[in-house]
Amino acid sequence: MSTPLLVRALRGEPVERPPVWFMRQAGRSLPEYRALRSSRSLLQLARAPELTAEATMQPVRRHGVDAAILFSDIVVPLVGVGVELEIRPGLGPVIAKPIRTASDVRRLRPLCPEEDLPEVAEAVGLLRTELEVPLIGFAGGPFTLASYLIEGGPSKTQATTRAMMFGQPALFCELLERLAGIAAASLRAQVQAGAAAVQVFESWIGSLSRPQYEQYVAGPTRALFDQLTDLDVPRVLFGVGTGHLLEAMAATGPDAIGLDWRTSVADARERLGPGIALQGNLDPAALLAPWPVTEREARAVLVDAPETGYIFNLGHGVLPSTPPETLGRLVELVHGHKLEAIA
Ligand code: CP3
């Protein structure tokens, strides 16, 4: 099989048009997902290979996106190593016993994907035969996972997390190193089972200053990427509100950076140079406006985009109230992009 468009774009190779996929393309914006989910929890879905495969394929079938992303959640590998948690609808992951002490951190053991989460590789295996587009594997970044474990649940400011960073810096580093190891093991297993690219969702790093990011998070992130170098699949690093962190993120070694809507693609390209691909960054809220507005905003992103090393996406996940038709129209718009430019 020839190299998929997504993989070529992530590697900065020539492409006929930008590939398009959406973060959180599977999930509540789709009625068929809500039907699948109505009688079971998200964790049950994520641990049943046939259902995982079905949820992964739903947005590909409906929207015609150029990539699938494995249906799962960033906290699934934590469940695999025995962390007690639930995902509360409308809220997010809630941890039964938040991590605060040295013994809490040391209880967090390494992930052994074959034993702890064999169903993930099984789901990827099913998808490998059924999908006609490449599959993106993913994991949570060390800071984002740490923030859920320390806060005990979603937090707007990550204040308890940063308090631990200041108050117990050595312990905080140890926690991030362990989490980077868990993320790397999970991604390796997904790639070995058939994922063609991986994305690290380091969603909440925007709450750190650049010196804080460089001192505490860049090291474990680099270690995470280093553990995947031999696999020869492109690696994306995404975070929200990272305009002040881009150079430091790029220095950890990903092949691409995912941008939110606050930083323009042109600005990021100018700062990071052509050696790293860029992904993003239409504001997900623009998909809730009437189509002419969504279209105008999408075109503004595309006009800004470089010819190579660019993947169209949103600046964060699809909002649950997004009309599915709007996602389909966006895919058509991006697919027609180069043809229009030539005409
Ligand atoms: O389509 C895809 O992108 C794949 C599936 C996916 C999910 N979670 C499924 C999910 C992915 C890539 C994630 C990543 C994830 N999970 C992140 C990083 C991405 C981001 O948004 O920044 C984070 C921070 C989480 C933790 C988490 N899980 C949150 C904050 C929530 C939302 C709570 C809510 O209900 O609004 C979840 C739950 C979750 N994960 C849903 C889905 C489809 C919600 C729907 C449901 O409960 O069925």
Tab-separated table of N, CA and C in Angstrom, residues 131-247:
chain	number	residue	atom	x	y	z
A	131	LEU	N	-10.353	-0.659	8.017
A	131	LEU	CA	-10.216	0.758	7.660
A	131	LEU	C	-9.516	0.955	6.327
A	132	GLU	N	-9.965	1.961	5.572
A	132	GLU	CA	-9.256	2.312	4.340
A	132	GLU	C	-8.396	3.540	4.524
A	133	VAL	N	-8.462	4.127	5.705
A	133	VAL	CA	-7.610	5.287	6.017
A	133	VAL	C	-6.705	4.916	7.191
A	134	PRO	N	-5.588	5.662	7.370
A	134	PRO	CA	-4.681	5.310	8.471
A	134	PRO	C	-5.319	5.548	9.840
A	135	LEU	N	-4.862	4.767	10.808
A	135	LEU	CA	-5.346	4.885	12.185
A	135	LEU	C	-4.316	5.651	13.022
A	136	ILE	N	-4.814	6.647	13.759
A	136	ILE	CA	-3.958	7.399	14.677
A	136	ILE	C	-4.112	6.801	16.073
A	137	GLY	N	-2.998	6.419	16.671
A	137	GLY	CA	-3.012	5.980	18.067
A	137	GLY	C	-2.792	7.195	18.948
A	138	PHE	N	-3.184	7.147	20.206
A	138	PHE	CA	-2.936	8.314	21.050
A	138	PHE	C	-2.725	7.938	22.508
A	139	ALA	N	-2.163	8.908	23.234
A	139	ALA	CA	-1.990	8.779	24.680
A	139	ALA	C	-2.032	10.175	25.272
A	140	GLY	N	-2.280	10.254	26.568
A	140	GLY	CA	-2.208	11.531	27.269
A	140	GLY	C	-0.756	11.856	27.550
A	141	GLY	N	-0.404	13.133	27.533
A	141	GLY	CA	0.941	13.555	27.882
A	141	GLY	C	1.142	13.478	29.394
A	142	PRO	N	2.409	13.434	29.837
A	142	PRO	CA	2.679	13.245	31.265
A	142	PRO	C	2.071	14.329	32.161
A	143	PHE	N	2.092	15.589	31.732
A	143	PHE	CA	1.538	16.644	32.594
A	143	PHE	C	0.021	16.535	32.694
A	144	THR	N	-0.617	16.269	31.575
A	144	THR	CA	-2.089	16.192	31.549
A	144	THR	C	-2.579	14.998	32.376
A	145	LEU	N	-1.908	13.857	32.238
A	145	LEU	CA	-2.272	12.696	33.063
A	145	LEU	C	-2.020	13.000	34.537
A	146	ALA	N	-0.859	13.625	34.835
A	146	ALA	CA	-0.542	13.962	36.232
A	146	ALA	C	-1.603	14.888	36.797
A	147	SER	N	-2.086	15.831	35.981
A	147	SER	CA	-3.064	16.784	36.506
A	147	SER	C	-4.347	16.071	36.932
A	148	TYR	N	-4.807	15.067	36.165
A	148	TYR	CA	-6.000	14.314	36.600
A	148	TYR	C	-5.710	13.523	37.868
A	149	LEU	N	-4.532	12.890	37.927
A	149	LEU	CA	-4.206	12.058	39.096
A	149	LEU	C	-4.055	12.897	40.364
A	150	ILE	N	-3.457	14.080	40.244
A	150	ILE	CA	-3.209	14.917	41.420
A	150	ILE	C	-4.473	15.665	41.834
A	151	GLU	N	-5.144	16.275	40.864
A	151	GLU	CA	-6.356	17.045	41.196
A	151	GLU	C	-7.479	16.100	41.635
A	152	GLY	N	-7.472	14.880	41.120
A	152	GLY	CA	-8.552	13.932	41.391
A	152	GLY	C	-9.676	14.058	40.376
A	153	GLY	N	-9.580	15.006	39.484
A	153	GLY	CA	-10.614	15.199	38.466
A	153	GLY	C	-10.271	16.402	37.621
A	154	PRO	N	-11.184	16.797	36.745
A	154	PRO	CA	-10.917	17.940	35.875
A	154	PRO	C	-10.699	19.206	36.699
A	155	SER	N	-9.831	20.087	36.219
A	155	SER	CA	-9.547	21.334	36.923
A	155	SER	C	-9.294	22.416	35.892
A	156	LYS	N	-9.778	23.619	36.138
A	156	LYS	CA	-9.584	24.719	35.178
A	156	LYS	C	-8.174	25.300	35.273
A	157	THR	N	-7.565	25.215	36.459
A	157	THR	CA	-6.291	25.924	36.660
A	157	THR	C	-5.109	24.995	36.927
A	158	GLN	N	-5.362	23.735	37.258
A	158	GLN	CA	-4.287	22.809	37.644
A	158	GLN	C	-3.470	23.351	38.823
A	159	ALA	N	-4.131	24.067	39.744
A	159	ALA	CA	-3.402	24.714	40.845
A	159	ALA	C	-2.778	23.691	41.801
A	160	THR	N	-3.506	22.608	42.119
A	160	THR	CA	-2.945	21.596	43.031
A	160	THR	C	-1.743	20.916	42.367
A	161	THR	N	-1.837	20.736	41.060
A	161	THR	CA	-0.734	20.122	40.306
A	161	THR	C	0.511	21.014	40.378
A	162	ARG	N	0.298	22.306	40.124
A	162	ARG	CA	1.454	23.215	40.168
A	162	ARG	C	1.971	23.369	41.597
A	163	ALA	N	1.078	23.248	42.579
A	163	ALA	CA	1.529	23.315	43.979
A	163	ALA	C	2.461	22.143	44.290
A	164	MET	N	2.132	20.962	43.771
A	164	MET	CA	3.017	19.805	43.992
A	164	MET	C	4.348	20.007	43.263
A	165	MET	N	4.263	20.609	42.077
A	165	MET	CA	5.484	20.892	41.309
A	165	MET	C	6.439	21.774	42.123
A	166	PHE	N	5.878	22.792	42.806
A	166	PHE	CA	6.707	23.678	43.628
A	166	PHE	C	7.102	23.013	44.948
A	167	GLY	N	6.157	22.323	45.575
A	167	GLY	CA	6.369	21.825	46.940
A	167	GLY	C	7.155	20.534	47.008
A	168	GLN	N	6.973	19.675	45.994
A	168	GLN	CA	7.652	18.369	45.999
A	168	GLN	C	8.221	18.109	44.607
A	169	PRO	N	9.183	18.957	44.182
A	169	PRO	CA	9.648	18.886	42.789
A	169	PRO	C	10.206	17.524	42.385
A	170	ALA	N	10.933	16.873	43.299
A	170	ALA	CA	11.539	15.581	42.920
A	170	ALA	C	10.446	14.537	42.715
A	171	LEU	N	9.452	14.560	43.581
A	171	LEU	CA	8.343	13.611	43.477
A	171	LEU	C	7.525	13.873	42.204
A	172	PHE	N	7.323	15.170	41.917
A	172	PHE	CA	6.594	15.559	40.718
A	172	PHE	C	7.316	15.020	39.467
A	173	CYS	N	8.645	15.176	39.445
A	173	CYS	CA	9.425	14.668	38.300
A	173	CYS	C	9.283	13.162	38.186
A	174	GLU	N	9.331	12.477	39.326
A	174	GLU	CA	9.212	11.024	39.288
A	174	GLU	C	7.841	10.615	38.733
A	175	LEU	N	6.804	11.328	39.156
A	175	LEU	CA	5.455	11.032	38.653
A	175	LEU	C	5.398	11.211	37.134
A	176	LEU	N	5.937	12.343	36.633
A	176	LEU	CA	5.892	12.593	35.193
A	176	LEU	C	6.694	11.560	34.415
A	177	GLU	N	7.830	11.132	34.981
A	177	GLU	CA	8.634	10.107	34.303
A	177	GLU	C	7.858	8.801	34.207
A	178	ARG	N	7.197	8.431	35.313
A	178	ARG	CA	6.400	7.192	35.277
A	178	ARG	C	5.275	7.292	34.256
A	179	LEU	N	4.636	8.452	34.201
A	179	LEU	CA	3.510	8.619	33.269
A	179	LEU	C	3.989	8.632	31.816
A	180	ALA	N	5.158	9.220	31.583
A	180	ALA	CA	5.715	9.207	30.222
A	180	ALA	C	5.993	7.760	29.801
A	181	GLY	N	6.460	6.946	30.740
A	181	GLY	CA	6.718	5.531	30.456
A	181	GLY	C	5.430	4.784	30.120
A	182	ILE	N	4.374	5.072	30.865
A	182	ILE	CA	3.074	4.429	30.615
A	182	ILE	C	2.542	4.843	29.239
A	183	ALA	N	2.640	6.143	28.927
A	183	ALA	CA	2.172	6.641	27.622
A	183	ALA	C	2.972	6.001	26.487
A	184	ALA	N	4.291	5.920	26.656
A	184	ALA	CA	5.141	5.355	25.597
A	184	ALA	C	4.809	3.878	25.371
A	185	ALA	N	4.608	3.133	26.459
A	185	ALA	CA	4.291	1.701	26.320
A	185	ALA	C	2.956	1.531	25.599
A	186	SER	N	1.986	2.373	25.949
A	186	SER	CA	0.675	2.283	25.321
A	186	SER	C	0.771	2.602	23.821
A	187	LEU	N	1.518	3.660	23.478
A	187	LEU	CA	1.650	4.049	22.063
A	187	LEU	C	2.404	2.986	21.265
A	188	ARG	N	3.428	2.435	21.876
A	188	ARG	CA	4.213	1.388	21.196
A	188	ARG	C	3.318	0.204	20.839
A	189	ALA	N	2.481	-0.191	21.788
A	189	ALA	CA	1.579	-1.322	21.537
A	189	ALA	C	0.582	-0.987	20.421
A	190	GLN	N	0.095	0.249	20.410
A	190	GLN	CA	-0.862	0.637	19.355
A	190	GLN	C	-0.192	0.607	17.980
A	191	VAL	N	1.059	1.078	17.928
A	191	VAL	CA	1.779	1.083	16.648
A	191	VAL	C	2.095	-0.347	16.215
A	192	GLN	N	2.544	-1.162	17.165
A	192	GLN	CA	2.880	-2.546	16.794
A	192	GLN	C	1.649	-3.300	16.295
A	193	ALA	N	0.468	-2.892	16.781
A	193	ALA	CA	-0.763	-3.545	16.322
A	193	ALA	C	-1.272	-2.954	15.003
A	194	GLY	N	-0.729	-1.795	14.569
A	194	GLY	CA	-1.131	-1.277	13.264
A	194	GLY	C	-1.380	0.220	13.148
A	195	ALA	N	-1.261	0.999	14.227
A	195	ALA	CA	-1.467	2.447	14.108
A	195	ALA	C	-0.363	3.056	13.241
A	196	ALA	N	-0.743	3.995	12.355
A	196	ALA	CA	0.206	4.549	11.379
A	196	ALA	C	0.820	5.868	11.830
A	197	ALA	N	0.271	6.462	12.886
A	197	ALA	CA	0.782	7.724	13.434
A	197	ALA	C	0.306	7.777	14.880
A	198	VAL	N	0.935	8.621	15.690
A	198	VAL	CA	0.469	8.763	17.077
A	198	VAL	C	0.376	10.226	17.462
A	199	GLN	N	-0.553	10.515	18.363
A	199	GLN	CA	-0.681	11.872	18.893
A	199	GLN	C	-0.647	11.829	20.417
A	200	VAL	N	0.169	12.698	20.987
A	200	VAL	CA	0.206	12.868	22.441
A	200	VAL	C	-0.668	14.067	22.782
A	201	PHE	N	-1.758	13.811	23.525
A	201	PHE	CA	-2.650	14.879	23.964
A	201	PHE	C	-2.113	15.426	25.286
A	202	GLU	N	-1.339	16.510	25.173
A	202	GLU	CA	-0.818	17.156	26.389
A	202	GLU	C	-1.674	18.411	26.594
A	203	SER	N	-2.988	18.176	26.710
A	203	SER	CA	-3.970	19.246	26.584
A	203	SER	C	-3.758	20.426	27.526
A	204	TRP	N	-3.379	20.161	28.774
A	204	TRP	CA	-3.432	21.247	29.776
A	204	TRP	C	-2.103	21.937	30.065
A	205	ILE	N	-1.071	21.733	29.249
A	205	ILE	CA	0.221	22.387	29.509
A	205	ILE	C	0.176	23.902	29.369
A	206	GLY	N	-0.895	24.419	28.744
A	206	GLY	CA	-1.000	25.876	28.601
A	206	GLY	C	-1.021	26.591	29.948
A	207	SER	N	-1.300	25.863	31.032
A	207	SER	CA	-1.324	26.519	32.352
A	207	SER	C	0.081	26.697	32.930
A	208	LEU	N	1.096	26.227	32.228
A	208	LEU	CA	2.476	26.390	32.710
A	208	LEU	C	3.164	27.549	32.007
A	209	SER	N	4.080	28.197	32.717
A	209	SER	CA	4.946	29.174	32.060
A	209	SER	C	5.973	28.407	31.230
A	210	ARG	N	6.638	29.116	30.339
A	210	ARG	CA	7.648	28.421	29.544
A	210	ARG	C	8.786	27.848	30.399
A	211	PRO	N	9.323	28.625	31.367
A	211	PRO	CA	10.365	28.015	32.216
A	211	PRO	C	9.859	26.784	32.978
A	212	GLN	N	8.614	26.827	33.445
A	212	GLN	CA	8.067	25.655	34.150
A	212	GLN	C	7.984	24.468	33.202
A	213	TYR	N	7.483	24.710	31.978
A	213	TYR	CA	7.385	23.623	30.997
A	213	TYR	C	8.770	23.037	30.730
A	214	GLU	N	9.741	23.941	30.522
A	214	GLU	CA	11.091	23.465	30.183
A	214	GLU	C	11.717	22.690	31.338
A	215	GLN	N	11.485	23.167	32.550
A	215	GLN	CA	12.118	22.519	33.694
A	215	GLN	C	11.482	21.166	34.040
A	216	TYR	N	10.165	21.063	33.954
A	216	TYR	CA	9.503	19.866	34.489
A	216	TYR	C	8.908	18.926	33.449
A	217	VAL	N	8.480	19.455	32.317
A	217	VAL	CA	7.686	18.621	31.399
A	217	VAL	C	8.461	18.241	30.137
A	218	ALA	N	9.338	19.144	29.673
A	218	ALA	CA	10.039	18.877	28.411
A	218	ALA	C	10.857	17.584	28.485
A	219	GLY	N	11.521	17.342	29.617
A	219	GLY	CA	12.381	16.152	29.763
A	219	GLY	C	11.593	14.854	29.607
A	220	PRO	N	10.559	14.645	30.439
A	220	PRO	CA	9.764	13.420	30.280
A	220	PRO	C	9.116	13.302	28.899
A	221	THR	N	8.748	14.441	28.273
A	221	THR	CA	8.124	14.389	26.944
A	221	THR	C	9.137	13.922	25.909
A	222	ARG	N	10.345	14.457	26.026
A	222	ARG	CA	11.405	14.011	25.113
A	222	ARG	C	11.669	12.513	25.301
A	223	ALA	N	11.700	12.085	26.558
A	223	ALA	CA	11.921	10.650	26.841
A	223	ALA	C	10.817	9.812	26.191
A	224	LEU	N	9.598	10.318	26.271
A	224	LEU	CA	8.457	9.610	25.657
A	224	LEU	C	8.681	9.455	24.144
A	225	PHE	N	8.996	10.572	23.474
A	225	PHE	CA	9.204	10.511	22.017
A	225	PHE	C	10.422	9.644	21.668
A	226	ASP	N	11.474	9.761	22.473
A	226	ASP	CA	12.676	8.961	22.200
A	226	ASP	C	12.363	7.467	22.218
A	227	GLN	N	11.458	7.074	23.110
A	227	GLN	CA	11.113	5.651	23.208
A	227	GLN	C	10.355	5.147	21.984
A	228	LEU	N	9.931	6.073	21.095
A	228	LEU	CA	9.144	5.661	19.925
A	228	LEU	C	9.907	5.848	18.612
A	229	THR	N	11.109	6.423	18.683
A	229	THR	CA	11.840	6.781	17.457
A	229	THR	C	12.011	5.585	16.531
A	230	ASP	N	12.349	4.435	17.083
A	230	ASP	CA	12.645	3.263	16.250
A	230	ASP	C	11.412	2.750	15.498
A	231	LEU	N	10.221	3.186	15.881
A	231	LEU	CA	8.996	2.655	15.257
A	231	LEU	C	8.731	3.278	13.890
A	232	ASP	N	9.371	4.425	13.631
A	232	ASP	CA	9.245	5.061	12.324
A	232	ASP	C	7.805	5.435	11.973
A	233	VAL	N	7.028	5.919	12.945
A	233	VAL	CA	5.716	6.512	12.646
A	233	VAL	C	5.759	7.965	13.101
A	234	PRO	N	5.068	8.876	12.369
A	234	PRO	CA	5.074	10.279	12.790
A	234	PRO	C	4.375	10.471	14.132
A	235	ARG	N	4.920	11.402	14.927
A	235	ARG	CA	4.418	11.662	16.278
A	235	ARG	C	3.991	13.122	16.390
A	236	VAL	N	2.757	13.352	16.842
A	236	VAL	CA	2.197	14.701	16.969
A	236	VAL	C	2.112	15.059	18.446
A	237	LEU	N	2.440	16.300	18.773
A	237	LEU	CA	2.272	16.797	20.148
A	237	LEU	C	1.252	17.933	20.124
A	238	PHE	N	0.167	17.750	20.879
A	238	PHE	CA	-0.908	18.748	20.899
A	238	PHE	C	-1.129	19.289	22.309
A	239	GLY	N	-1.391	20.584	22.405
A	239	GLY	CA	-1.793	21.180	23.672
A	239	GLY	C	-2.670	22.399	23.413
A	240	VAL	N	-3.385	22.824	24.437
A	240	VAL	CA	-4.294	23.977	24.328
A	240	VAL	C	-3.634	25.203	24.963
A	241	GLY	N	-3.741	26.360	24.295
A	241	GLY	CA	-3.194	27.593	24.866
A	241	GLY	C	-1.676	27.559	24.980
A	242	THR	N	-1.004	27.110	23.908
A	242	THR	CA	0.442	26.878	23.972
A	242	THR	C	1.262	27.899	23.179
A	243	GLY	N	0.660	29.042	22.847
A	243	GLY	CA	1.382	30.038	22.054
A	243	GLY	C	2.746	30.394	22.638
A	244	HIS	N	2.845	30.384	23.961
A	244	HIS	CA	4.107	30.755	24.618
A	244	HIS	C	5.062	29.565	24.746
A	245	LEU	N	4.631	28.381	24.323
A	245	LEU	CA	5.434	27.166	24.557
A	245	LEU	C	5.938	26.498	23.280
A	246	LEU	N	5.529	27.021	22.100
A	246	LEU	CA	5.737	26.258	20.861
A	246	LEU	C	7.173	25.804	20.632
A	247	GLU	N	8.131	26.713	20.803
A	247	GLU	CA	9.527	26.331	20.537
A	247	GLU	C	9.969	25.239	21.514
